Short mmCIF file of C-alpha atoms in Angstrom, two decimals:
data_model
loop_
_atom_site.label_atom_id
_atom_site.label_comp_id
_atom_site.label_asym_id
_atom_site.label_seq_id
_atom_site.Cartn_x
_atom_site.Cartn_y
_atom_site.Cartn_z
CA MET A 1 139.35 31.88 -36.30
CA THR A 2 136.15 33.88 -35.93
CA ASP A 3 134.73 31.28 -33.49
CA HIS A 4 137.90 31.51 -31.39
CA LEU A 5 137.70 35.30 -31.32
CA SER A 6 134.02 35.09 -30.40
CA ARG A 7 134.95 33.42 -27.09
CA LEU A 8 137.24 36.34 -26.32
CA THR A 9 134.27 38.67 -26.76
CA GLU A 10 132.58 37.12 -23.71
CA VAL A 11 134.92 39.30 -21.65
CA PHE A 12 133.40 42.46 -23.11
CA ASN A 13 129.74 41.41 -23.29
CA ASP A 14 127.85 41.51 -20.03
CA GLU A 15 124.36 41.89 -21.48
CA GLU A 16 121.78 39.43 -22.72
CA ASP A 17 121.81 38.39 -26.37
CA ALA A 18 118.32 39.82 -26.78
CA ARG A 19 119.64 43.28 -26.06
CA VAL A 20 122.79 42.86 -28.15
CA CYS A 21 120.71 42.00 -31.21
CA LYS A 22 118.67 45.21 -31.33
CA ASP A 23 118.83 47.60 -34.32
CA ILE A 24 120.73 45.25 -36.68
CA SER A 25 119.58 42.63 -39.17
CA GLU A 26 118.80 39.07 -38.16
CA ASP A 27 121.79 37.78 -40.14
CA ALA A 28 124.14 40.23 -38.45
CA CYS A 29 122.69 39.29 -35.06
CA LYS A 30 123.84 35.69 -35.47
CA VAL A 31 127.51 36.70 -35.76
CA VAL A 32 127.54 39.90 -33.70
CA ARG A 33 129.96 38.54 -31.07
CA GLY A 34 132.60 37.54 -33.59
CA ASN A 35 132.23 40.83 -35.46
CA PHE A 36 132.53 42.78 -32.20
CA THR A 37 135.88 41.18 -31.42
CA LEU A 38 137.22 41.48 -34.96
CA ILE A 39 136.35 45.17 -35.21
CA LEU A 40 137.71 45.77 -31.70
CA CYS A 41 141.04 44.14 -32.55
CA SER A 42 141.19 45.94 -35.89
CA GLN A 43 140.59 49.29 -34.20
CA PHE A 44 143.25 48.50 -31.61
CA PHE A 45 145.90 47.90 -34.28
CA SER A 46 144.87 51.04 -36.18
CA LYS A 47 145.19 53.11 -33.00
CA LEU A 48 148.51 51.46 -32.22
CA ALA A 49 149.66 52.45 -35.71
CA ASP A 50 148.55 56.03 -35.00
CA ALA A 51 150.60 56.04 -31.80
CA LEU A 52 153.72 54.76 -33.55
CA ALA A 53 153.41 57.28 -36.42
CA SER A 54 151.82 60.21 -34.61
CA ALA A 55 151.62 63.41 -36.65
CA LYS A 56 151.88 65.36 -33.39
CA VAL A 57 154.95 63.57 -32.03
CA VAL A 58 156.83 61.11 -34.22
CA LEU A 59 156.54 62.78 -37.63
CA PRO A 60 157.84 66.17 -36.42
CA TRP A 61 160.90 64.41 -35.01
CA LEU A 62 161.31 62.61 -38.29
CA MET A 63 161.21 65.91 -40.17
CA THR A 64 163.80 67.40 -37.83
CA SER A 65 166.07 64.36 -38.12
CA ILE A 66 166.31 64.73 -41.91
CA GLY A 67 166.77 68.51 -41.76
CA ALA A 68 163.41 69.43 -43.34
CA PRO A 69 162.34 73.11 -43.10
CA VAL A 70 160.39 73.95 -39.95
CA PHE A 71 157.38 75.31 -41.85
CA LEU A 72 156.75 71.84 -43.32
CA SER A 73 156.42 70.43 -39.82
CA GLY A 74 153.66 72.95 -39.20
CA LEU A 75 151.65 71.40 -42.04
CA LEU A 76 151.63 67.88 -40.59
CA VAL A 77 148.59 68.00 -38.29
CA PRO A 78 146.33 70.13 -40.54
CA ILE A 79 147.04 67.88 -43.54
CA ARG A 80 146.52 64.70 -41.54
CA GLU A 81 143.21 65.83 -40.06
CA SER A 82 141.62 67.93 -42.79
CA GLY A 83 142.87 65.79 -45.65
CA SER A 84 140.94 62.84 -44.25
CA LEU A 85 137.75 64.84 -43.67
CA ILE A 86 137.23 67.19 -46.61
CA PRO A 87 136.96 64.58 -49.43
CA GLN A 88 134.43 62.41 -47.58
CA LEU A 89 131.42 64.17 -49.09
CA PHE A 90 132.62 63.06 -52.52
CA ILE A 91 133.88 59.64 -51.46
CA GLY A 92 130.53 58.86 -49.82
CA GLY A 93 128.75 58.81 -53.17
CA VAL A 94 131.10 56.12 -54.46
CA ILE A 95 130.84 53.97 -51.33
CA ARG A 96 127.03 54.06 -51.40
CA ARG A 97 127.07 52.20 -54.73
CA PHE A 98 128.19 49.03 -52.95
CA ALA A 99 125.99 46.88 -50.74
CA GLN A 100 129.02 45.87 -48.66
CA ARG A 101 131.58 48.49 -47.61
CA LYS A 102 134.23 46.73 -45.50
CA THR A 103 136.47 46.38 -48.56
CA PHE A 104 136.87 50.17 -48.63
CA TYR A 105 138.26 50.08 -45.09
CA VAL A 106 140.65 47.28 -46.05
CA LEU A 107 141.81 49.24 -49.10
CA GLY A 108 142.27 52.43 -47.08
CA ALA A 109 144.20 50.62 -44.34
CA CYS A 110 146.58 49.06 -46.89
CA ILE A 111 147.20 52.44 -48.54
CA GLN A 112 147.96 53.94 -45.12
CA ALA A 113 150.40 51.10 -44.44
CA LEU A 114 152.21 51.70 -47.72
CA SER A 115 152.33 55.46 -47.10
CA ILE A 116 153.89 54.99 -43.66
CA ALA A 117 156.37 52.45 -45.05
CA GLY A 118 157.28 55.03 -47.69
CA MET A 119 158.06 57.54 -44.94
CA ALA A 120 160.43 55.02 -43.36
CA TRP A 121 162.24 54.78 -46.70
CA VAL A 122 162.39 58.57 -46.94
CA VAL A 123 164.05 59.01 -43.56
CA LEU A 124 166.74 56.53 -44.56
CA ASN A 125 167.42 57.91 -48.04
CA LEU A 126 166.37 61.59 -48.41
CA ARG A 127 167.27 64.80 -46.62
CA ASP A 128 166.40 68.47 -46.29
CA LEU A 129 163.64 70.00 -48.43
CA THR A 130 163.36 66.99 -50.75
CA GLY A 131 162.79 64.63 -47.85
CA GLY A 132 160.33 66.99 -46.20
CA LEU A 133 158.26 67.39 -49.35
CA ALA A 134 158.25 63.62 -49.85
CA ILE A 135 156.87 63.10 -46.36
CA ILE A 136 154.20 65.76 -46.91
CA ALA A 137 153.18 64.06 -50.17
CA LEU A 138 153.00 60.64 -48.51
CA LEU A 139 151.05 62.11 -45.59
CA SER A 140 148.53 63.58 -48.05
CA VAL A 141 147.96 60.13 -49.56
CA PHE A 142 147.76 58.67 -46.05
CA SER A 143 145.17 61.25 -45.04
CA LEU A 144 142.94 60.59 -48.06
CA ALA A 145 143.05 56.85 -47.32
CA ARG A 146 142.18 57.61 -43.71
CA GLY A 147 139.03 59.35 -44.90
CA LEU A 148 138.06 56.25 -46.86
CA CYS A 149 138.48 54.14 -43.72
CA SER A 150 136.51 56.59 -41.60
CA ILE A 151 133.38 56.69 -43.70
CA ALA A 152 133.38 52.93 -44.41
CA SER A 153 134.05 51.88 -40.82
CA LYS A 154 131.20 53.94 -39.38
CA ASP A 155 128.78 52.40 -41.84
CA VAL A 156 129.99 48.85 -41.15
CA LEU A 157 129.82 49.54 -37.41
CA GLY A 158 126.20 50.62 -37.75
CA LYS A 159 125.32 47.47 -39.73
CA THR A 160 127.11 44.91 -37.58
CA ILE A 161 127.07 46.21 -33.98
CA ALA A 162 123.91 47.18 -32.07
CA LYS A 163 123.51 50.67 -30.61
CA GLN A 164 124.08 49.45 -27.05
CA LYS A 165 127.60 48.26 -27.89
CA ARG A 166 129.05 50.81 -30.32
CA GLY A 167 130.33 53.25 -27.75
CA SER A 168 131.83 50.47 -25.63
CA LEU A 169 133.68 49.02 -28.61
CA SER A 170 135.32 52.34 -29.42
CA GLY A 171 136.03 52.90 -25.74
CA TYR A 172 137.83 49.58 -25.31
CA ALA A 173 139.99 50.24 -28.38
CA ALA A 174 140.85 53.76 -27.20
CA THR A 175 141.74 52.44 -23.73
CA ALA A 176 144.19 49.97 -25.24
CA ALA A 177 145.60 52.75 -27.42
CA GLY A 178 146.07 54.85 -24.30
CA ALA A 179 148.23 52.13 -22.78
CA ILE A 180 150.38 52.09 -25.90
CA GLY A 181 150.59 55.88 -25.80
CA MET A 182 151.99 55.68 -22.28
CA VAL A 183 154.67 53.23 -23.43
CA VAL A 184 155.71 55.60 -26.24
CA GLY A 185 155.76 58.50 -23.78
CA PHE A 186 157.96 56.62 -21.31
CA VAL A 187 160.38 55.81 -24.12
CA LEU A 188 160.73 59.53 -24.81
CA LEU A 189 160.83 60.35 -21.11
CA PHE A 190 163.88 58.16 -20.58
CA ASP A 191 165.46 59.66 -23.67
CA LEU A 192 166.26 56.51 -25.61
CA ASN A 193 167.89 57.04 -28.99
CA MET A 194 164.68 57.84 -30.85
CA GLN A 195 166.40 59.33 -33.88
CA GLU A 196 167.86 55.97 -34.86
CA ASN A 197 164.66 54.11 -33.95
CA LEU A 198 162.26 56.35 -35.89
CA PRO A 199 162.33 54.28 -39.11
CA TRP A 200 161.54 51.15 -37.09
CA LEU A 201 158.63 52.90 -35.41
CA LEU A 202 157.22 53.65 -38.85
CA VAL A 203 157.80 50.08 -40.04
CA GLY A 204 155.92 48.88 -36.96
CA ALA A 205 153.08 51.30 -37.72
CA ALA A 206 152.85 50.02 -41.29
CA ALA A 207 152.70 46.43 -40.03
CA CYS A 208 149.89 47.38 -37.64
CA TRP A 209 147.85 48.86 -40.49
CA PHE A 210 148.25 45.65 -42.50
CA ILE A 211 147.09 43.60 -39.49
CA SER A 212 144.12 45.94 -39.02
CA ALA A 213 143.16 45.42 -42.67
CA ALA A 214 143.48 41.64 -42.41
CA LEU A 215 141.26 41.50 -39.31
CA TYR A 216 138.64 43.76 -40.87
CA GLN A 217 138.48 41.57 -43.95
CA LEU A 218 137.25 38.74 -41.66
CA VAL A 219 134.23 40.77 -40.48
CA ARG A 220 130.98 39.21 -41.71
CA GLU A 221 129.08 42.06 -43.32
CA PHE A 222 125.71 41.62 -45.01
CA ASP A 223 124.26 43.63 -47.89
CA GLY A 224 122.95 47.10 -47.08
CA GLU A 225 121.17 49.87 -48.94
CA THR A 226 122.51 51.21 -52.23
CA GLU A 227 119.88 53.84 -52.96
CA GLY A 228 121.06 57.36 -53.60
CA SER A 229 124.47 56.20 -54.78
CA ASP A 230 124.96 58.87 -57.43
CA ASN A 231 128.28 60.62 -57.24
CA GLY A 232 129.95 63.81 -58.29
CA PHE A 233 130.24 67.47 -57.41
CA LEU A 234 126.55 68.24 -57.96
CA HIS A 235 125.56 65.40 -55.68
CA ALA A 236 128.00 66.69 -53.07
CA LEU A 237 126.42 70.13 -53.18
CA LYS A 238 122.97 68.57 -53.01
CA SER A 239 123.97 66.56 -49.97
CA LEU A 240 124.82 69.77 -48.11
CA ASN A 241 121.10 70.60 -48.14
CA ILE A 242 120.68 68.00 -45.43
CA VAL A 243 122.18 70.50 -42.99
CA LYS A 244 119.41 72.95 -43.85
CA ASP A 245 116.54 70.47 -44.00
CA ASP A 246 117.36 68.18 -41.07
CA LYS A 247 117.14 70.09 -37.78
CA GLU A 248 118.47 67.24 -35.65
CA PHE A 249 121.51 66.79 -37.87
CA ARG A 250 122.05 70.56 -38.11
CA GLN A 251 122.19 70.86 -34.33
CA PHE A 252 124.72 68.04 -34.19
CA VAL A 253 126.96 69.61 -36.86
CA ILE A 254 126.92 73.02 -35.17
CA THR A 255 127.67 71.47 -31.79
CA ARG A 256 130.52 69.40 -33.24
CA CYS A 257 131.99 72.48 -34.94
CA LEU A 258 131.91 74.48 -31.73
CA LEU A 259 133.45 71.59 -29.78
CA MET A 260 136.51 71.56 -32.03
CA SER A 261 137.96 73.66 -29.22
CA SER A 262 138.58 70.46 -27.23
CA GLY A 263 141.16 69.34 -29.78
CA LEU A 264 142.47 72.69 -30.97
CA SER A 265 143.18 73.95 -27.45
CA ALA A 266 145.47 71.04 -26.48
CA PRO A 267 148.66 72.37 -28.15
CA TYR A 268 148.22 75.70 -26.42
CA PHE A 269 148.31 74.05 -23.00
CA ILE A 270 151.66 72.55 -24.03
CA ILE A 271 152.85 75.97 -25.21
CA LEU A 272 151.65 77.42 -21.91
CA ALA A 273 153.67 74.85 -19.94
CA GLN A 274 156.82 75.46 -21.97
CA SER A 275 156.60 79.25 -22.08
CA ASN A 276 158.51 79.76 -18.83
CA GLN A 277 160.36 76.46 -18.61
CA GLN A 278 163.92 75.62 -19.55
CA ASP A 279 163.58 71.84 -19.11
CA ASN A 280 164.71 69.33 -21.70
CA HIS A 281 162.34 69.41 -24.66
CA TYR A 282 162.12 65.64 -24.94
CA THR A 283 161.45 65.24 -21.20
CA ASN A 284 158.51 67.66 -21.36
CA LEU A 285 157.26 66.03 -24.54
CA GLY A 286 157.49 62.59 -22.98
CA LEU A 287 155.54 63.73 -19.92
CA PHE A 288 152.74 65.13 -22.02
CA ILE A 289 152.54 61.94 -24.10
CA VAL A 290 152.36 59.86 -20.92
CA ILE A 291 149.63 62.14 -19.58
CA SER A 292 147.65 61.90 -22.81
CA GLY A 293 147.98 58.12 -22.91
CA LEU A 294 147.01 57.81 -19.24
CA ALA A 295 143.94 59.97 -19.80
CA SER A 296 142.80 57.76 -22.65
CA PHE A 297 143.57 54.58 -20.70
CA VAL A 298 141.56 55.51 -17.60
CA SER A 299 138.63 57.27 -19.25
CA ALA A 300 137.87 55.94 -22.73
CA SER A 301 135.98 52.81 -21.69
CA VAL A 302 134.01 54.83 -19.12
CA TRP A 303 133.02 57.41 -21.72
CA GLY A 304 132.13 54.56 -24.09
CA LYS A 305 129.73 53.03 -21.55
CA LEU A 306 128.18 56.43 -20.83
CA ALA A 307 127.77 57.07 -24.56
CA ASP A 308 125.91 53.77 -24.91
CA ASN A 309 123.45 54.99 -22.28
CA SER A 310 123.13 58.54 -23.62
CA SER A 311 125.58 59.99 -26.14
CA ARG A 312 123.79 63.36 -25.89
CA CYS A 313 124.49 63.46 -22.15
CA VAL A 314 128.19 62.83 -22.84
CA ILE A 315 128.27 65.73 -25.30
CA VAL A 316 126.60 68.06 -22.76
CA ILE A 317 128.98 67.08 -19.95
CA THR A 318 132.11 67.41 -22.07
CA ALA A 319 131.02 70.78 -23.50
CA LEU A 320 130.74 72.10 -19.95
CA LEU A 321 134.14 70.67 -18.98
CA VAL A 322 135.91 72.09 -22.04
CA THR A 323 134.45 75.51 -21.24
CA LEU A 324 135.77 75.41 -17.68
CA LEU A 325 139.20 74.09 -18.71
CA CYS A 326 139.71 76.72 -21.42
CA LEU A 327 138.66 79.44 -18.99
CA SER A 328 141.22 78.08 -16.54
CA GLY A 329 143.91 78.14 -19.20
CA GLY A 330 143.12 81.76 -19.96
CA VAL A 331 143.26 82.72 -16.29
CA ILE A 332 146.62 80.97 -15.82
CA ASP A 333 148.10 82.83 -18.77
CA ALA A 334 146.62 86.19 -17.74
CA LEU A 335 147.92 85.87 -14.15
CA GLY A 336 151.33 84.60 -15.20
CA LEU A 337 150.98 81.22 -13.46
CA SER A 338 152.35 79.17 -16.34
CA ASN A 339 155.62 78.57 -14.46
CA ASN A 340 153.66 76.09 -12.33
CA SER A 341 154.11 73.23 -14.79
CA TRP A 342 152.23 70.68 -12.65
CA LEU A 343 149.16 72.90 -12.63
CA VAL A 344 149.23 73.15 -16.41
CA MET A 345 149.87 69.42 -16.78
CA SER A 346 146.91 68.69 -14.51
CA LEU A 347 144.67 70.81 -16.73
CA PHE A 348 146.09 69.07 -19.80
CA PHE A 349 145.27 65.69 -18.25
CA LEU A 350 141.69 66.77 -17.58
CA LEU A 351 141.41 68.16 -21.11
CA SER A 352 142.68 64.87 -22.54
CA VAL A 353 140.11 62.96 -20.50
CA THR A 354 137.39 65.32 -21.69
CA HIS A 355 138.51 65.12 -25.32
CA GLN A 356 138.08 61.34 -25.19
CA GLY A 357 134.49 61.97 -24.11
CA VAL A 358 133.96 64.49 -26.92
CA ARG A 359 135.22 62.04 -29.54
CA LEU A 360 133.28 59.02 -28.28
CA GLY A 361 130.12 61.01 -27.60
CA ARG A 362 129.92 62.63 -31.02
CA LYS A 363 130.89 59.43 -32.86
CA THR A 364 128.28 57.32 -31.05
CA TYR A 365 125.61 60.01 -31.46
CA LEU A 366 126.22 60.27 -35.20
CA VAL A 367 126.20 56.51 -35.80
CA ASN A 368 123.00 56.09 -33.74
CA MET A 369 121.20 59.04 -35.32
CA ALA A 370 120.53 57.41 -38.70
CA ASN A 371 120.31 54.08 -40.50
CA GLY A 372 121.46 52.71 -43.85
CA ASN A 373 122.66 55.20 -46.45
CA GLN A 374 121.49 58.11 -44.31
CA ARG A 375 124.28 57.28 -41.88
CA THR A 376 126.86 57.31 -44.66
CA ARG A 377 125.56 60.68 -45.86
CA TYR A 378 125.59 62.14 -42.33
CA VAL A 379 129.20 61.05 -41.79
CA ALA A 380 130.37 62.40 -45.15
CA VAL A 381 128.64 65.79 -44.85
CA SER A 382 129.62 66.45 -41.22
CA ASN A 383 133.25 65.39 -41.72
CA THR A 384 133.65 67.53 -44.85
CA ILE A 385 132.32 70.60 -43.08
CA ILE A 386 134.56 69.93 -40.07
CA GLY A 387 137.57 69.47 -42.35
CA PHE A 388 137.22 72.94 -43.88
CA LEU A 389 136.57 74.58 -40.52
CA LEU A 390 139.56 72.83 -38.93
CA LEU A 391 141.84 74.42 -41.49
CA LEU A 392 140.23 77.83 -41.02
CA LEU A 393 140.05 77.87 -37.23
CA GLY A 394 143.46 76.22 -36.87
CA LEU A 395 145.02 78.99 -38.92
CA LEU A 396 143.14 81.80 -37.16
CA SER A 397 143.94 80.52 -33.67
CA ALA A 398 147.60 80.11 -34.60
CA LEU A 399 147.75 83.71 -35.82
CA LEU A 400 145.99 85.01 -32.70
CA ALA A 401 148.31 83.01 -30.45
CA GLN A 402 151.23 85.08 -31.74
CA PHE A 403 149.74 88.01 -29.81
CA SER A 404 147.79 86.53 -26.88
CA LEU A 405 147.26 83.02 -25.54
CA THR A 406 144.66 84.43 -23.15
CA ALA A 407 142.55 85.56 -26.10
CA VAL A 408 142.85 82.15 -27.73
CA PHE A 409 141.65 80.39 -24.58
CA ALA A 410 138.81 82.90 -24.23
CA ILE A 411 137.60 82.20 -27.76
CA PHE A 412 137.78 78.44 -27.20
CA ALA A 413 135.82 78.82 -23.95
CA LEU A 414 133.16 80.88 -25.73
CA SER A 415 132.97 78.28 -28.50
CA SER A 416 132.49 75.35 -26.13
CA ALA A 417 129.98 77.31 -24.04
CA SER A 418 127.94 77.86 -27.20
CA ALA A 419 128.18 74.12 -27.92
CA LEU A 420 126.81 73.47 -24.42
CA CYS A 421 123.78 75.66 -25.06
CA ILE A 422 122.96 73.95 -28.37
CA SER A 423 123.61 70.41 -27.06
CA LEU A 424 120.99 70.96 -24.36
CA GLN A 425 118.44 71.30 -27.17
CA MET A 426 119.55 68.16 -29.04
CA LYS A 427 117.38 65.06 -29.18
CA ASP A 428 118.56 62.03 -27.20
CA VAL A 429 119.08 59.23 -29.74
#
């Protein structure tokens, strides 16, 4: 099967083997084409699962359909994002004990599949507060498993795929996910009976996670470093010293923290578009999902290629773009131009394109910045810090938005402008 998939990889590889084999072991070099395709296909199915069980779209509808309290819906995105990031500093110590780490991704993907399947059962059998709490509990388990996948997959990616191909791989997978996102958006746009189809969407998402796990299990991973594999709270605290001692990593973490504005600002563009509109909620929602999917489809592979050439350059460019877009959002709100929905949607499209660049740029930069166990430590420390700050800044921006969207956009613009200044000082890896 791996040999068959390797032939498919010819479509994505336009460089000489000598270049493809840089920065990985000789054993990994011999099977890099097959691994590239397997990881690409695995990432595609994981992103397809995310589209079918989106915490921003599908799960809120699910909560509404079972009559769960509104405040529980507000916990979906923070739990999904932060729950997968915060524990990574502690999980990393366990993963570093093993010379091969793909099994942790497989385990995490299977747990995510079971969690999503559990949500499908909930929507068919439970209602009101009980159903809502059950979904929140299952989402918490899902999020923890997602963290396990995140830290393991970045390490396996660094061991099996050379630097020149990592950004492209993620870009191809995100492009395919964008196409799927457009399909989901069009379904909503034409107002099909989504309430009855929600359980089947979740069943489909669970199946995709199982397929992703099965494909990842076929990846040929060779033994890596196991030094520094001690675990526990003291080790976690010790690991945080890397932020103080490693200037290059510290600059990256600060820049990534400040660029959280690219993701946090997106919901406020949607709020801005809906503030003076009386259109059908599902029509607006479908349009925004189509726009988001289209942005990913047309830009992700381009950002991936650019990140392979210079991930630092991608971070600099996207920091500038986020600054300009958030400033534009603030101006639109201050001048009362939010009734021009196409203007706001255009800005949202550009923000979605830019956010793809932020994600691919920072991911590629982090994976390329270190080798072996240092990479695992970098991922765990940076993601844990981001997880805590996401909760904090998400809450603060939500509170401020109750009084002024203009102020929220201004703060996001200031944050991304600061990220631009620091990224200009970062080393090109």
